[in-house]
Short mmCIF file of C-alpha atoms and ligand atoms in Angstrom, two decimals:
data_model
loop_
_atom_site.label_atom_id
_atom_site.label_comp_id
_atom_site.label_asym_id
_atom_site.label_seq_id
_atom_site.Cartn_x
_atom_site.Cartn_y
_atom_site.Cartn_z
CA MET Q 1 -23.12 -57.61 -18.92
CA ILE Q 2 -21.92 -61.24 -19.06
CA THR Q 3 -23.88 -63.30 -17.21
CA THR Q 4 -23.68 -67.29 -15.31
CA SER Q 5 -25.61 -69.44 -14.24
CA VAL Q 6 -24.93 -71.51 -10.80
CA LYS Q 7 -27.00 -74.70 -10.81
CA ALA Q 8 -25.71 -75.91 -6.63
CA SER Q 9 -28.26 -76.37 -3.87
CA LYS Q 10 -29.85 -73.13 -5.21
CA GLU Q 11 -29.78 -72.11 -8.83
CA TYR Q 12 -29.39 -68.09 -9.45
CA VAL Q 13 -27.08 -66.25 -12.03
CA ILE Q 14 -24.66 -63.30 -11.52
CA HIS Q 15 -24.87 -60.59 -13.62
CA THR Q 16 -21.63 -58.85 -14.28
CA GLY Q 17 -20.64 -55.46 -15.77
CA SER Q 18 -21.08 -51.97 -16.32
CA GLY Q 19 -23.67 -49.91 -14.40
CA LEU Q 20 -25.74 -52.46 -12.61
CA LEU Q 21 -26.73 -50.75 -9.76
CA ALA Q 22 -29.14 -49.20 -11.03
CA SER Q 23 -31.23 -51.96 -12.49
CA SER Q 24 -29.97 -53.93 -8.70
CA GLY Q 25 -34.09 -53.57 -7.89
CA LYS Q 26 -34.72 -55.06 -11.46
CA ILE Q 27 -32.74 -58.03 -10.08
CA ILE Q 28 -33.78 -58.56 -7.68
CA ARG Q 29 -37.13 -58.04 -7.84
CA GLU Q 30 -36.63 -61.30 -11.02
CA ALA Q 31 -34.87 -63.33 -8.70
CA CYS Q 32 -37.44 -62.87 -5.49
CA PRO Q 33 -40.86 -62.38 -6.80
CA LYS Q 34 -42.23 -62.90 -4.03
CA ALA Q 35 -40.61 -60.72 -1.81
CA THR Q 36 -42.49 -57.26 -0.53
CA LYS Q 37 -39.66 -56.11 2.05
CA LEU Q 38 -35.65 -55.52 1.62
CA LEU Q 39 -33.28 -55.26 4.11
CA ILE Q 40 -29.76 -53.89 2.85
CA VAL Q 41 -27.03 -54.32 5.08
CA SER Q 42 -23.50 -52.52 4.40
CA GLU Q 43 -21.18 -51.08 5.86
CA THR Q 44 -20.18 -47.02 6.96
CA ASN Q 45 -17.65 -46.33 3.66
CA VAL Q 46 -19.36 -48.19 1.08
CA ALA Q 47 -22.74 -47.00 1.67
CA LYS Q 48 -21.98 -43.19 2.12
CA ARG Q 49 -21.72 -44.03 -1.83
CA TYR Q 50 -23.44 -46.36 -3.54
CA LEU Q 51 -26.76 -47.29 -0.81
CA ALA Q 52 -28.87 -44.01 -2.01
CA ASP Q 53 -28.71 -45.77 -5.81
CA VAL Q 54 -29.59 -49.59 -4.48
CA LYS Q 55 -32.42 -48.16 -2.19
CA THR Q 56 -33.52 -46.00 -5.16
CA SER Q 57 -33.43 -48.92 -7.61
CA ALA Q 58 -35.30 -51.11 -4.83
CA GLU Q 59 -37.86 -49.17 -4.74
CA GLU Q 60 -38.79 -47.94 -7.19
CA ALA Q 61 -39.20 -52.28 -8.03
CA GLY Q 62 -41.77 -51.91 -5.35
CA PHE Q 63 -39.32 -53.40 -2.55
CA GLU Q 64 -40.75 -51.49 1.25
CA VAL Q 65 -36.39 -51.11 1.93
CA HIS Q 66 -35.10 -50.80 5.55
CA ASP Q 67 -31.40 -51.12 5.35
CA TYR Q 68 -28.68 -52.06 8.85
CA ILE Q 69 -25.13 -49.90 8.61
CA PHE Q 70 -22.35 -51.30 10.45
CA LYS Q 71 -19.10 -49.74 11.40
CA ALA Q 72 -17.32 -50.54 8.97
CA GLY Q 73 -14.11 -53.27 9.56
CA GLU Q 74 -12.79 -56.36 10.44
CA GLN Q 75 -14.13 -56.34 13.81
CA SER Q 76 -17.86 -55.64 12.92
CA LYS Q 77 -18.30 -59.19 11.85
CA SER Q 78 -19.83 -60.76 15.21
CA ILE Q 79 -23.06 -61.63 16.73
CA ASN Q 80 -23.45 -58.73 17.73
CA THR Q 81 -23.97 -56.88 14.43
CA ILE Q 82 -26.22 -60.63 13.22
CA ALA Q 83 -27.95 -60.52 16.56
CA GLY Q 84 -28.58 -56.32 14.76
CA MET Q 85 -29.79 -56.90 12.05
CA TRP Q 86 -32.58 -59.86 13.23
CA SER Q 87 -33.71 -57.10 15.05
CA VAL Q 88 -34.70 -54.56 12.61
CA MET Q 89 -36.41 -57.12 10.16
CA ALA Q 90 -38.29 -59.10 13.38
CA LYS Q 91 -39.75 -55.48 13.88
CA ALA Q 92 -40.33 -54.72 10.01
CA GLY Q 93 -41.99 -57.91 10.57
CA PHE Q 94 -40.33 -59.82 8.18
CA THR Q 95 -41.58 -63.00 6.34
CA ARG Q 96 -39.60 -66.31 4.68
CA THR Q 97 -40.56 -64.82 1.38
CA ASP Q 98 -38.80 -61.02 2.13
CA VAL Q 99 -34.98 -60.88 1.45
CA VAL Q 100 -31.36 -59.66 2.67
CA ALA Q 101 -29.18 -57.71 0.05
CA GLY Q 102 -25.00 -57.27 1.32
CA LEU Q 103 -24.10 -54.25 -0.89
CA GLY Q 104 -19.86 -53.77 -0.39
CA GLY Q 105 -16.80 -56.52 0.12
CA GLY Q 106 -16.71 -59.50 1.26
CA VAL Q 107 -16.97 -59.26 5.17
CA THR Q 108 -20.95 -57.83 4.22
CA THR Q 109 -21.90 -60.48 1.97
CA ASP Q 110 -20.71 -63.40 4.13
CA MET Q 111 -22.82 -61.60 7.12
CA ALA Q 112 -26.13 -60.28 4.98
CA GLY Q 113 -25.56 -64.33 3.85
CA PHE Q 114 -24.81 -65.83 7.45
CA ALA Q 115 -28.53 -63.23 8.85
CA ALA Q 116 -30.39 -64.40 5.81
CA ALA Q 117 -29.62 -68.06 6.69
CA THR Q 118 -30.04 -67.74 9.96
CA PHE Q 119 -33.36 -65.80 9.89
CA LEU Q 120 -36.50 -68.10 10.39
CA ARG Q 121 -34.24 -70.66 9.47
CA GLY Q 122 -33.75 -69.30 5.55
CA ILE Q 123 -34.70 -66.42 3.27
CA ASP Q 124 -32.92 -65.33 0.58
CA VAL Q 125 -29.83 -63.61 0.08
CA VAL Q 126 -28.94 -61.99 -3.21
CA GLN Q 127 -25.48 -59.70 -2.98
CA ILE Q 128 -24.20 -56.68 -4.82
CA PRO Q 129 -20.38 -56.68 -3.76
CA THR Q 130 -17.85 -54.23 -4.73
CA SER Q 131 -14.91 -54.86 -3.92
CA LEU Q 132 -12.64 -56.44 -6.85
CA LEU Q 133 -12.13 -60.39 -3.61
CA ALA Q 134 -15.75 -59.79 -3.08
CA MET Q 135 -16.44 -60.00 -6.64
CA VAL Q 136 -14.19 -62.88 -7.91
CA ASP Q 137 -15.00 -65.33 -4.55
CA ALA Q 138 -16.47 -63.78 -0.91
CA ALA Q 139 -19.94 -63.10 -2.59
CA VAL Q 140 -19.31 -66.41 -5.33
CA GLY Q 141 -20.73 -69.91 -3.41
CA GLY Q 142 -22.48 -69.42 -0.95
CA LYS Q 143 -19.70 -68.78 2.44
CA THR Q 144 -21.95 -67.28 5.07
CA GLY Q 145 -20.62 -66.82 8.70
CA ILE Q 146 -18.46 -64.38 11.94
CA ASP Q 147 -15.18 -64.26 13.31
CA LEU Q 148 -14.71 -65.77 17.02
CA PRO Q 149 -12.14 -64.46 19.53
CA GLU Q 150 -10.17 -67.55 18.81
CA GLY Q 151 -10.80 -66.88 15.31
CA LYS Q 152 -11.52 -65.99 11.59
CA ASN Q 153 -15.04 -67.69 10.10
CA GLN Q 154 -15.15 -70.05 12.15
CA VAL Q 155 -19.02 -69.56 12.92
CA GLY Q 156 -21.25 -69.28 9.47
CA ALA Q 157 -23.27 -71.34 7.15
CA PHE Q 158 -23.59 -72.88 3.88
CA TRP Q 159 -26.16 -70.81 1.66
CA GLN Q 160 -26.42 -69.41 -1.62
CA PRO Q 161 -27.68 -66.12 -2.78
CA SER Q 162 -31.07 -65.35 -5.22
CA ALA Q 163 -28.26 -64.07 -7.96
CA VAL Q 164 -25.78 -62.00 -7.88
CA ILE Q 165 -24.53 -58.38 -8.91
CA GLU Q 166 -21.43 -57.25 -9.44
CA ASP Q 167 -21.17 -53.55 -10.81
CA THR Q 168 -17.69 -53.43 -12.09
CA ASP Q 169 -18.19 -49.03 -11.44
CA CYS Q 170 -17.27 -50.02 -8.17
CA LEU Q 171 -14.17 -50.71 -8.93
CA LEU Q 172 -13.26 -47.60 -10.19
CA THR Q 173 -13.28 -45.99 -7.34
CA LEU Q 174 -11.00 -48.67 -5.23
CA PRO Q 175 -8.24 -47.56 -2.99
CA ASP Q 176 -4.95 -48.89 -4.84
CA GLU Q 177 -4.06 -51.48 -1.41
CA VAL Q 178 -7.43 -52.86 -2.13
CA PHE Q 179 -7.63 -53.59 -6.42
CA SER Q 180 -4.97 -55.48 -5.68
CA GLU Q 181 -5.87 -57.53 -2.73
CA GLY Q 182 -8.00 -58.22 -4.81
CA MET Q 183 -6.01 -58.69 -7.69
CA ALA Q 184 -4.30 -62.06 -5.35
CA GLU Q 185 -7.46 -64.48 -5.91
CA VAL Q 186 -7.70 -63.61 -9.16
CA ILE Q 187 -4.46 -64.62 -9.83
CA LYS Q 188 -5.40 -67.72 -7.93
CA TYR Q 189 -7.70 -68.45 -10.49
CA ALA Q 190 -5.48 -68.66 -13.35
CA PHE Q 191 -2.94 -70.71 -11.49
CA ILE Q 192 -4.34 -73.32 -10.69
CA MET Q 193 -7.57 -73.86 -13.54
CA ASP Q 194 -7.39 -70.91 -16.38
CA VAL Q 195 -4.70 -70.44 -18.68
CA PRO Q 196 -6.35 -67.83 -20.81
CA LEU Q 197 -6.77 -65.98 -18.05
CA TYR Q 198 -3.11 -66.41 -17.46
CA ASP Q 199 -1.91 -65.37 -20.91
CA LEU Q 200 -4.80 -62.14 -20.61
CA LEU Q 201 -3.04 -61.96 -16.80
CA ASN Q 202 0.36 -61.73 -18.30
CA LYS Q 203 -0.40 -59.51 -21.68
CA ASN Q 204 -1.72 -56.73 -19.77
CA ALA Q 205 1.62 -57.20 -16.53
CA GLY Q 206 2.73 -53.80 -17.71
CA ASN Q 207 -0.14 -51.64 -17.05
CA GLY Q 208 -0.09 -53.00 -13.44
CA ILE Q 209 -3.22 -52.04 -11.35
CA GLY Q 210 -3.60 -49.54 -13.52
CA ILE Q 211 -6.44 -51.95 -15.02
CA LYS Q 212 -7.98 -50.48 -12.89
CA ASN Q 213 -10.12 -48.37 -14.83
CA ASP Q 214 -9.71 -50.48 -17.54
CA VAL Q 215 -13.35 -50.63 -17.64
CA ALA Q 216 -14.27 -53.81 -20.42
CA LEU Q 217 -10.99 -55.61 -19.59
CA MET Q 218 -12.53 -55.20 -15.78
CA GLU Q 219 -15.73 -56.91 -17.06
CA ARG Q 220 -13.71 -60.09 -18.89
CA ILE Q 221 -11.90 -60.29 -16.63
CA ALA Q 222 -14.32 -60.71 -13.52
CA GLY Q 223 -16.10 -62.86 -15.10
CA MET Q 224 -13.21 -65.18 -16.25
CA CYS Q 225 -13.07 -65.60 -12.25
CA VAL Q 226 -17.30 -66.13 -12.10
CA ALA Q 227 -17.26 -68.47 -14.63
CA ASP Q 228 -13.92 -70.42 -12.87
CA LYS Q 229 -15.64 -69.89 -9.02
CA ALA Q 230 -19.26 -71.03 -10.17
CA ASP Q 231 -17.41 -74.56 -12.69
CA VAL Q 232 -16.19 -75.09 -8.80
CA ILE Q 233 -19.24 -75.21 -6.83
CA MET Q 234 -20.92 -77.72 -9.38
CA SER Q 235 -18.81 -79.22 -8.84
CA ASP Q 236 -17.89 -79.97 -5.32
CA GLU Q 237 -21.03 -77.15 -3.18
CA PHE Q 238 -19.97 -78.72 -0.16
CA ASP Q 239 -16.01 -78.22 -0.16
CA ASN Q 240 -14.83 -81.87 0.65
CA GLY Q 241 -12.82 -81.97 -2.62
CA ARG Q 242 -12.22 -79.32 -5.40
CA ARG Q 243 -13.23 -76.42 -4.41
CA GLN Q 244 -10.48 -76.52 -1.64
CA THR Q 245 -8.64 -76.16 -4.58
CA LEU Q 246 -9.87 -72.08 -4.21
CA ASN Q 247 -7.19 -72.81 -1.22
CA PHE Q 248 -3.93 -71.92 -2.52
CA GLY Q 249 -1.40 -69.92 -0.51
CA HIS Q 250 -4.45 -69.95 1.86
CA THR Q 251 -2.86 -72.16 4.45
CA VAL Q 252 -0.07 -70.10 4.63
CA GLY Q 253 -1.94 -67.02 4.31
CA HIS Q 254 -3.72 -67.16 6.51
CA VAL Q 255 -1.56 -68.13 9.01
CA ILE Q 256 0.77 -65.08 7.88
CA GLU Q 257 -2.55 -62.77 8.47
CA ARG Q 258 -3.33 -64.28 11.46
CA ASN Q 259 0.62 -63.34 12.84
CA SER Q 260 0.42 -60.43 11.77
CA ASN Q 261 -2.83 -59.02 14.81
CA PHE Q 262 -5.01 -58.96 10.97
CA SER Q 263 -2.74 -55.82 9.93
CA LYS Q 264 -1.85 -57.66 6.29
CA PRO Q 265 -5.48 -57.46 4.11
CA HIS Q 266 -5.84 -61.30 3.31
CA GLY Q 267 -4.74 -60.45 -0.60
CA VAL Q 268 -1.38 -59.42 0.56
CA CYS Q 269 -1.39 -63.25 2.35
CA VAL Q 270 -2.46 -65.52 -0.24
CA ALA Q 271 0.00 -63.57 -2.96
CA SER Q 272 2.75 -64.23 0.02
CA GLY Q 273 1.44 -68.27 -0.12
CA MET Q 274 1.33 -67.90 -3.25
CA GLY Q 275 4.76 -67.87 -3.40
CA ILE Q 276 6.29 -69.62 -0.87
CA ILE Q 277 4.50 -72.33 -1.38
CA ALA Q 278 5.49 -72.21 -5.41
CA ASP Q 279 9.53 -72.43 -4.12
CA ALA Q 280 8.09 -75.22 -1.60
CA ALA Q 281 6.91 -77.15 -5.05
CA VAL Q 282 10.51 -76.20 -6.71
CA ALA Q 283 12.80 -77.71 -4.10
CA ALA Q 284 10.63 -80.36 -4.44
CA GLY Q 285 11.32 -81.47 -7.69
CA THR Q 286 7.65 -80.96 -9.05
CA LEU Q 287 6.92 -77.39 -9.79
CA PRO Q 288 9.70 -76.39 -13.05
CA GLY Q 289 11.70 -73.15 -11.74
CA GLU Q 290 11.20 -71.44 -14.80
CA GLU Q 291 7.00 -71.58 -14.30
CA ALA Q 292 7.61 -70.73 -10.51
CA GLU Q 293 10.17 -67.16 -11.76
CA LYS Q 294 5.87 -67.37 -14.35
CA MET Q 295 4.01 -67.36 -11.08
CA LYS Q 296 6.09 -65.03 -8.74
CA SER Q 297 6.88 -62.17 -11.90
CA LEU Q 298 2.70 -62.21 -12.19
CA ILE Q 299 2.13 -61.48 -8.56
CA ARG Q 300 5.09 -59.06 -8.16
CA ALA Q 301 3.21 -57.38 -11.16
CA TYR Q 302 -0.04 -55.80 -9.53
CA GLY Q 303 1.66 -55.10 -6.53
CA LEU Q 304 1.48 -58.21 -3.99
CA PRO Q 305 4.77 -59.98 -1.94
CA VAL Q 306 5.65 -63.30 -3.65
CA ASP Q 307 7.03 -64.17 0.19
CA ASP Q 308 7.51 -63.76 3.95
CA GLU Q 309 9.56 -63.90 6.80
CA ILE Q 310 7.02 -66.67 8.27
CA THR Q 311 9.24 -69.46 9.35
CA SER Q 312 8.03 -73.54 8.49
CA ASP Q 313 7.80 -73.97 12.06
CA GLU Q 314 4.85 -71.37 12.80
CA ALA Q 315 3.62 -71.63 9.00
CA VAL Q 316 3.04 -75.85 10.45
CA ASP Q 317 1.97 -74.21 14.14
CA GLY Q 318 -0.87 -71.82 12.35
CA ALA Q 319 -1.54 -74.19 9.79
CA MET Q 320 -2.70 -77.51 12.40
CA ASN Q 321 -4.92 -74.52 14.04
CA ASP Q 322 -6.60 -73.40 11.78
CA LYS Q 323 -9.96 -74.89 11.07
CA LYS Q 324 -9.69 -75.98 6.93
CA LYS Q 325 -7.33 -79.16 8.55
CA ARG Q 326 -9.26 -82.48 8.73
CA GLY Q 327 -7.75 -84.34 11.80
CA ASP Q 328 -3.84 -84.78 11.49
CA THR Q 329 -4.20 -84.56 8.17
CA LEU Q 330 -3.39 -80.81 5.82
CA SER Q 331 -4.74 -80.43 2.32
CA VAL Q 332 -2.29 -78.43 0.61
CA ILE Q 333 -2.91 -77.65 -2.80
CA VAL Q 334 -0.12 -77.34 -5.03
CA VAL Q 335 0.21 -76.72 -9.18
CA ASN Q 336 2.40 -78.13 -10.86
CA LYS Q 337 1.78 -76.53 -13.25
CA ILE Q 338 0.78 -72.99 -14.71
CA GLY Q 339 -3.13 -73.71 -15.78
CA THR Q 340 -4.00 -76.94 -13.02
CA SER Q 341 -3.76 -77.76 -8.57
CA LYS Q 342 -4.21 -80.94 -7.29
CA ILE Q 343 -4.63 -81.70 -2.82
CA VAL Q 344 -2.04 -83.19 -1.66
CA LYS Q 345 -2.55 -84.55 1.51
CA MET Q 346 0.51 -83.97 4.39
CA SER Q 347 0.81 -85.35 7.76
CA PRO Q 348 2.63 -81.84 9.91
CA ASP Q 349 5.92 -83.21 9.92
CA GLU Q 350 5.32 -84.03 5.89
CA PHE Q 351 4.26 -80.68 5.97
CA HIS Q 352 7.03 -78.92 7.87
CA GLU Q 353 10.26 -80.61 5.86
CA PHE Q 354 7.95 -79.50 2.32
CA LEU Q 355 7.63 -75.58 3.40
CA ARG Q 356 11.84 -76.26 4.47
CA GLY Q 357 12.27 -76.26 0.79
CA ALA Q 358 10.89 -72.34 0.83
CA LEU Q 359 11.33 -71.11 4.63
CA LYS Q 360 14.18 -71.19 7.51
N1 LIG T 401 -13.52 -69.17 -0.51
C1 LIG T 401 -13.25 -70.33 -0.57
C2 LIG T 401 -14.30 -70.98 -0.70
O1 LIG T 401 -15.57 -70.21 -1.97
O2 LIG T 401 -14.64 -71.91 -1.55
#
């Protein structure tokens, strides 16, 4: 097992390793010693597979356990689902020392975190991510929230968890396409800040998404990503600077995702976004062509695309409506060498010109 400590507005430990669901109750107990009641938030598919294990472990650790299971899918990420969680906690008499656990992928951990951030003005949350994407990104760092009809993640709060429990055995049962989209976020860390991770992913690229079945390797890879994210969170918890580098590929990726009416998975769109930004940086003369080819060949090796049919007009229009823009300027994350990244402020016209190096 790998443990990673985060010291932000809350101090907590991220536990990454095989078989951890069985000791989830004990870990929650250690993180929240005063809690008596626990609400496990999960969705239909994940609950079928893992709820009983977490419930048993929590009961053995002395918790009075309640659960709230919502219908799997992004459509559930709404205020109505959160209201359902508040209501279960209110009826069961939860107090400020009780705790919520989010068991599932990013939709679940975002909502469990938001329900915890808002109930009684804030109670503890422990995140138990079961997808690769949630393990390396969504469940770490305290971004919580819900969607509005007007856009994804439009309402939310920064609310750090009290612990994160990542059982890497859960990766074994992930459908290939879900594993692959998590690999986009893994690859992102390699490109923006982690040459040893790039080397490890490159060394194993021949196995492609077959690496899913190598439990020891996946524990190592997830642990490296978690350490990267923890490092970023500790230097910029509230997303005013360095944390924005985690959005490499996301500015264009989010537009691709929205334009597909969310039929294209987030990680797939991020992969396309990274490939497009790499091509644009080559055209701008800031990234050597051979470095971009190394990046795109790694993305492809893990079953992901490096381009999209989006036009530069569509990408700029969409990016200007994204919540991540500040004023009329866009913060574009650019990699000019594998393992380093920088934030480049661009006006819409400059971004358009930049993207025309890669898109029609
Ligand atoms: N998902 C990017 C972040 O946590 O900042």
